[in-house]
Tab-separated table of C-alpha atoms in Angstrom:
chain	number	residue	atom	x	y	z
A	1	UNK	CA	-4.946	29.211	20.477
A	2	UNK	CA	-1.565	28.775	19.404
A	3	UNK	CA	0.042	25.221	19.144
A	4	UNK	CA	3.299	23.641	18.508
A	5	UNK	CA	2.436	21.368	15.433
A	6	UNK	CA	5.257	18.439	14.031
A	7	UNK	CA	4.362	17.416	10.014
A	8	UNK	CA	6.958	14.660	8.564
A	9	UNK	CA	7.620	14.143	5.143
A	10	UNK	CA	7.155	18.031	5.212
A	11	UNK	CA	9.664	19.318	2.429
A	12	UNK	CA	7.618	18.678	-0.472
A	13	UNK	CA	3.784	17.600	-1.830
A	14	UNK	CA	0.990	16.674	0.789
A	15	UNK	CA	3.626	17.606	4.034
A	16	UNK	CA	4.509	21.332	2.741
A	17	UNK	CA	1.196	22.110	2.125
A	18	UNK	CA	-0.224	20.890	5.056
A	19	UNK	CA	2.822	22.834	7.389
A	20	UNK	CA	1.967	25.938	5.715
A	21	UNK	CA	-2.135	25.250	6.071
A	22	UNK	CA	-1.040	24.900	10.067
A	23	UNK	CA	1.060	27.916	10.372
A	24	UNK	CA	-1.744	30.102	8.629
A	25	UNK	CA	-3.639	28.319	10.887
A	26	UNK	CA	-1.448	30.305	13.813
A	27	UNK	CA	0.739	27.103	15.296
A	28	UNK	CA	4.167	27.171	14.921
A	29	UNK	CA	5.604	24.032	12.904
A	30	UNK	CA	8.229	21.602	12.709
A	31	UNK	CA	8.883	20.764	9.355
A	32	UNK	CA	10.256	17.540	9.222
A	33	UNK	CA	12.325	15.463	6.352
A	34	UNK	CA	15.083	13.078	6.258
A	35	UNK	CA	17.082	15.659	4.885
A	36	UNK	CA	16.825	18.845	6.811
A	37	UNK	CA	18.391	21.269	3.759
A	38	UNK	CA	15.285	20.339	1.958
A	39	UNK	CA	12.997	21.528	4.192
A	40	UNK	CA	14.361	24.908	3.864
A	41	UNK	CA	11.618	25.811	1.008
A	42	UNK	CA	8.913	25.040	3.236
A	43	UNK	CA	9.989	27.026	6.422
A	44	UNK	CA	10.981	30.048	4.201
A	45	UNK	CA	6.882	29.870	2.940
A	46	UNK	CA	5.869	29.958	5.947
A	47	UNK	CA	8.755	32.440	7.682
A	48	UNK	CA	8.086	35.129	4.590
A	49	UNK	CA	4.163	34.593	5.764
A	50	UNK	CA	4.862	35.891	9.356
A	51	UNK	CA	4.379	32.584	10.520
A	52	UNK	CA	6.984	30.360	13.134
A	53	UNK	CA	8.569	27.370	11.484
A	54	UNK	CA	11.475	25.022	12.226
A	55	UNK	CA	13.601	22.465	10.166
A	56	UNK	CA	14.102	19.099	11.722
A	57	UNK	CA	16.474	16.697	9.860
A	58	UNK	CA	15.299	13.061	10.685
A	59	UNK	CA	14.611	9.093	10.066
A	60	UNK	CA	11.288	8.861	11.462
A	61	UNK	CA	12.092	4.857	11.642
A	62	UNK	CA	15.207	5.534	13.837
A	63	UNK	CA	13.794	5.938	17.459
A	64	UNK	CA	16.512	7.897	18.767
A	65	UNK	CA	16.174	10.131	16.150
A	66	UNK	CA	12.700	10.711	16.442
A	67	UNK	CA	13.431	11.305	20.433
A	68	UNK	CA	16.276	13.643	19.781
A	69	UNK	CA	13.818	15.530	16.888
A	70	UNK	CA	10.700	16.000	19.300
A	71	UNK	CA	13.317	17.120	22.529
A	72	UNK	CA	14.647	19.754	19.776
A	73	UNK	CA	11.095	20.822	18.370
A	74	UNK	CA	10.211	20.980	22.516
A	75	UNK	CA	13.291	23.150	22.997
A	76	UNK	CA	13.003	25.597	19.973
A	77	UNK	CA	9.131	25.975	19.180
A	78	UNK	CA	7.352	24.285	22.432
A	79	UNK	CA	5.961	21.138	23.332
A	80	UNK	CA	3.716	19.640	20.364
A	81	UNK	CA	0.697	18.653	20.893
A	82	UNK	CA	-0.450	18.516	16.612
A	83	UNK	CA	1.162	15.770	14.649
A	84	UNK	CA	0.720	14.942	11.367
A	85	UNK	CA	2.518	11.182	9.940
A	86	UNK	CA	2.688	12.101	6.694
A	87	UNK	CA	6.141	10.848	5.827
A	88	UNK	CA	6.338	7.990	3.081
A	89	UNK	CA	8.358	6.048	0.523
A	90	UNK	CA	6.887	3.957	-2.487
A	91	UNK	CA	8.778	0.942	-3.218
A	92	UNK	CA	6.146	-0.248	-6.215
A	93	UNK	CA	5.987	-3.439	-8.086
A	94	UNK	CA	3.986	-6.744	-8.684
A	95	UNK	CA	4.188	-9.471	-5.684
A	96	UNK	CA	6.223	-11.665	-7.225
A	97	UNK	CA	9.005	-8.939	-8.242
A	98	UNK	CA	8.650	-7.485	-4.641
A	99	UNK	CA	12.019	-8.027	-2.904
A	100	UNK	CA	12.031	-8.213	0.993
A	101	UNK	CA	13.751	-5.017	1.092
A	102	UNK	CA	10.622	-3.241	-0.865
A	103	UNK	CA	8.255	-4.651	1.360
A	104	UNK	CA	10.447	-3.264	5.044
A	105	UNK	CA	11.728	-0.426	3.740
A	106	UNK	CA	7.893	0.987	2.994
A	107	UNK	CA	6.582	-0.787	5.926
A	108	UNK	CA	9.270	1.344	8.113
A	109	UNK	CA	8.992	4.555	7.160
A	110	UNK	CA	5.223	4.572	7.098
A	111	UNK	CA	4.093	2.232	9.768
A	112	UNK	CA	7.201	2.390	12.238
A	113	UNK	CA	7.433	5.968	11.848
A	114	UNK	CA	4.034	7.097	12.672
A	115	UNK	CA	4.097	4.846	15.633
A	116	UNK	CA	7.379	6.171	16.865
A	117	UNK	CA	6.433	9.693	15.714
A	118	UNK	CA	2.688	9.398	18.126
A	119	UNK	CA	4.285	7.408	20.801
A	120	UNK	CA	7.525	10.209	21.674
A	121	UNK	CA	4.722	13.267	20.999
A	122	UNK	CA	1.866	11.770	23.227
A	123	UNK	CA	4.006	11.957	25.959
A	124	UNK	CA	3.420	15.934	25.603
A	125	UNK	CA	-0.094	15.953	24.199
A	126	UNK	CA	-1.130	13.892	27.591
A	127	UNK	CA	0.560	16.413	30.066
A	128	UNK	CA	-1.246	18.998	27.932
A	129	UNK	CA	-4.914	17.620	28.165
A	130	UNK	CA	-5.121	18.322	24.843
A	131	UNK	CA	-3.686	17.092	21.546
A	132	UNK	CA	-4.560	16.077	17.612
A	133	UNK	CA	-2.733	13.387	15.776
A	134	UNK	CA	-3.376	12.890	11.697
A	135	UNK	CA	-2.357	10.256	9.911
A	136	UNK	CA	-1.858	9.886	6.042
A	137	UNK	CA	-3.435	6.425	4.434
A	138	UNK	CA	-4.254	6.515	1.490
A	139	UNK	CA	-7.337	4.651	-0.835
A	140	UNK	CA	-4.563	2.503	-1.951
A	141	UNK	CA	-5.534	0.950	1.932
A	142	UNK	CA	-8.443	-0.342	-0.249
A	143	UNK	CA	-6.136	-2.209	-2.440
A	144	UNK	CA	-4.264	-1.486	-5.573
A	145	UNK	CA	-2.469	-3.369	-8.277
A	146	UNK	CA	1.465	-3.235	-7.896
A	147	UNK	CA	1.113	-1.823	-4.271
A	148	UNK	CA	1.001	-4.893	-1.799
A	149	UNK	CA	3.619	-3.237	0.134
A	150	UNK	CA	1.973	0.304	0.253
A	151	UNK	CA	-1.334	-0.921	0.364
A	152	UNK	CA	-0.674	-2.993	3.281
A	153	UNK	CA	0.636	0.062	5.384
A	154	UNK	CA	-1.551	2.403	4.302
A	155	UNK	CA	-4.563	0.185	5.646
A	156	UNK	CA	-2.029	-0.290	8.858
A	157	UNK	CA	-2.918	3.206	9.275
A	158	UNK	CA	-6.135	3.109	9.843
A	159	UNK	CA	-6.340	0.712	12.533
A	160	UNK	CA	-3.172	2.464	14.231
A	161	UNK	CA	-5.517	5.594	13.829
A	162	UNK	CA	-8.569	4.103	15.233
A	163	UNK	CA	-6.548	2.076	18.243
A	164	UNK	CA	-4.733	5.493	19.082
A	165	UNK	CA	-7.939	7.319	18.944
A	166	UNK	CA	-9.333	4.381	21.518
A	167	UNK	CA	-6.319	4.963	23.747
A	168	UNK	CA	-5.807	8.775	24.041
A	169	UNK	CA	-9.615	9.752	23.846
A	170	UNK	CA	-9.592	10.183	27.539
A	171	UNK	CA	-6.670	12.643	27.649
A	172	UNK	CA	-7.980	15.281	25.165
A	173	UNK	CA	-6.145	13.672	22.190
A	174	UNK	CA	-8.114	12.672	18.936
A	175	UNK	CA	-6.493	10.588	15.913
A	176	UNK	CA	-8.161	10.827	12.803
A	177	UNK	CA	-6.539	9.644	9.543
A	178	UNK	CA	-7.172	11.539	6.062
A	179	UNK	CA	-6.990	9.407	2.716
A	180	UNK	CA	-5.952	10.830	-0.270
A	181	UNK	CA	-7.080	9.216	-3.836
A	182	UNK	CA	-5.151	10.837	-6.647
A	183	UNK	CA	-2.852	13.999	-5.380
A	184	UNK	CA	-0.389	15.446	-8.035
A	185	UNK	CA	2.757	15.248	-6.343
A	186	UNK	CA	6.583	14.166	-7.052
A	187	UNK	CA	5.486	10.561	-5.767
A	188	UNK	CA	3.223	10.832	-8.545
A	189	UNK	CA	5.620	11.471	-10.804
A	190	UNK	CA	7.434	8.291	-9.790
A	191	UNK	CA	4.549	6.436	-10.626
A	192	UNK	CA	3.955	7.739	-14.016
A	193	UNK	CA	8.043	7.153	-14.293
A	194	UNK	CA	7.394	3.435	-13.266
A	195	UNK	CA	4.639	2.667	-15.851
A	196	UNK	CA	6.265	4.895	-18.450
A	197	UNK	CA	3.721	7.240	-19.148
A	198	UNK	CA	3.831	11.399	-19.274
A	199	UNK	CA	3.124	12.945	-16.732
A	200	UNK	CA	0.557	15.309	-18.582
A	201	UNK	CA	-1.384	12.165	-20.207
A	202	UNK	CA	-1.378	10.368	-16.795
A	203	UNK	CA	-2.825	13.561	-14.727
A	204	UNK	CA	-5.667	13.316	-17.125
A	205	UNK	CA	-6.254	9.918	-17.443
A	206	UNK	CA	-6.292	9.606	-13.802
A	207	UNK	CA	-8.313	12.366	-13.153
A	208	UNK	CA	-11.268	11.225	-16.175
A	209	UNK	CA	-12.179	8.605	-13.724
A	210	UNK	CA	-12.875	11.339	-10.474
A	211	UNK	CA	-16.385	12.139	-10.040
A	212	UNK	CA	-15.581	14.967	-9.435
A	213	UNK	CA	-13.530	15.147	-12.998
A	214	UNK	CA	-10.337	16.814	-12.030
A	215	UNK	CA	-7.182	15.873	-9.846
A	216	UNK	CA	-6.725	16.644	-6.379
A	217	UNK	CA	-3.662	18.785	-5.041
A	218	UNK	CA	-1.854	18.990	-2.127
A	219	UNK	CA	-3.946	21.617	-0.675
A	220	UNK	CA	-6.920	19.550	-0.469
A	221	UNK	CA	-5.438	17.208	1.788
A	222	UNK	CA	-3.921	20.052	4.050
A	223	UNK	CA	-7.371	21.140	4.260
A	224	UNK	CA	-8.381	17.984	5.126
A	225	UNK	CA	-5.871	17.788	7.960
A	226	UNK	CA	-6.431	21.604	9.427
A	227	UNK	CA	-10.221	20.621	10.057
A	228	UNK	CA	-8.982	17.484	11.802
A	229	UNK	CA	-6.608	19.763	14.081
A	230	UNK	CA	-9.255	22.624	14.999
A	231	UNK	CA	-10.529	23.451	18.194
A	232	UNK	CA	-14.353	22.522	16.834
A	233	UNK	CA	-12.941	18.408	15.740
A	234	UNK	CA	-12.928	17.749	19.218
A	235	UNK	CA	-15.776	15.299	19.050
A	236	UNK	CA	-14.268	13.610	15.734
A	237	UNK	CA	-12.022	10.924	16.417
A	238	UNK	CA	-11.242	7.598	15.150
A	239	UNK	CA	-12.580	8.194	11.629
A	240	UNK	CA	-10.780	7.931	8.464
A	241	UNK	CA	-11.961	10.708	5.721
A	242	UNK	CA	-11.668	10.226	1.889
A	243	UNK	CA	-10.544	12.720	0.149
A	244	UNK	CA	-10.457	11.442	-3.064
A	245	UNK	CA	-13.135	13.292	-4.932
A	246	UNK	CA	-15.925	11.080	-4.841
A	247	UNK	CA	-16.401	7.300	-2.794
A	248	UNK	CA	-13.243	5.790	-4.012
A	249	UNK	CA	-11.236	7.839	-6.976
């Protein structure tokens, strides 16, 4: 059945792959950035692929924007009843370098904005009897070096995810939260910036200590997240799934 499915943070890495996974999927998507021109890549993927796609511009921290973006996704695609809260900032440094500003600015977009985000959408996903919401943590949630702030929201995730799941269960709506270990991405790239290493060397450093022994890419999260929207996931909420290429990578 087709859906009406919202992914933030959707003009680049984990969020483009996982709005093109949906529309192959069949739902028509929102793609959804701060920056509306840059989500033009993404909708063209999945426009040239036959699929339904629409470029929302907004702060998913800013409440009225978030209720002006879901009224317009309503208006142009149909109500949504799949989110994804997948938009995210890293602000990264040791505690005691950490200004205030690091610590709310990450805490906003990622927290703040995946409440806002679940609470305007719900609204829809309730009158429909039916609805999926995924959120991104990360295994940073299990702690990392240099990442109090990120750390700190991506493991305020997971109990959002597990609170919403206790909530909404009795509507139709399950929240399940996927967390990625090491994804090559741009915010990657800011990482291997910050610690001043190449990008090639730190792919492959990172990726010697994977079980698995190789990197994971955005389309293993999207993967990750399509499963979690299906029809058959209707039993599976609440949980929080790994994908990190072995227990903790």
């Amino acid at each position: 059945m087709t859906r009406t499915a919202i992914v933030t943070g959707a003009a680049r890495g984990i969020g483009a792959a996982t709005a093109t996974r949906l529309a192959a999927d069949g739902h028509a998507v929102a793609v959804l950035d701060l920056d509306e021109a840059h989500c033009a890549d993404t909708v063209a993927a999945i426009t040239d692929a036959g699929g339904r796609a629409l470029a929302v511009g907004a702060n998913v921290a800013d409440a009225t924007a978030v209720t002006d973006a879901v009224a317009r996704v309503e208006a142009e695609l149909g109500a949504p009843t799949i989110l994804v809260n997948n938009a995210g900032i890293i602000r990264d440094n040791l505690l005691f370098k950490m200004s205030e500003d690091d610590w709310d600015s990450v805490l906003s977009v990622h927290l703040r904005g995946a409440f806002l985000m679940s609470r305007a959408v719900q609204a829809h996903q309730v009158t429909a009897g039916w609805g999926r919401i995924v959120n991104l943590s990360s295994t940073s949630a299990l702690g990392n070096r240099g990442q109090a702030n990120y750390a700190a929201a991506k493991a305020g995730m997971q109990g959002l995810t597990k609170t919403l799941a206790i909530e909404l269960g009795r509507y139709g709506v399950t929240a399940n939260a996927v967390a990625p270990g090491f994804i090559v991405t741009d915010m990657t790239r800011q990482t291997a910036e910050r610690i001043g290493v190449g990008m090639d060397e730190f792919i492959a450093a990172r990726a010697a200590e994977v079980p698995v022994g190789r990197a994971g890419y955005p389309d293993d999260i999207a993967a990750a997240v399509s499963f979690f929207c299906s029809e058959e996931a209707g039993f599976v909420s609440g949980q929080v799934l790994y994908v990190a290429g072995g227990p903790r990578a």
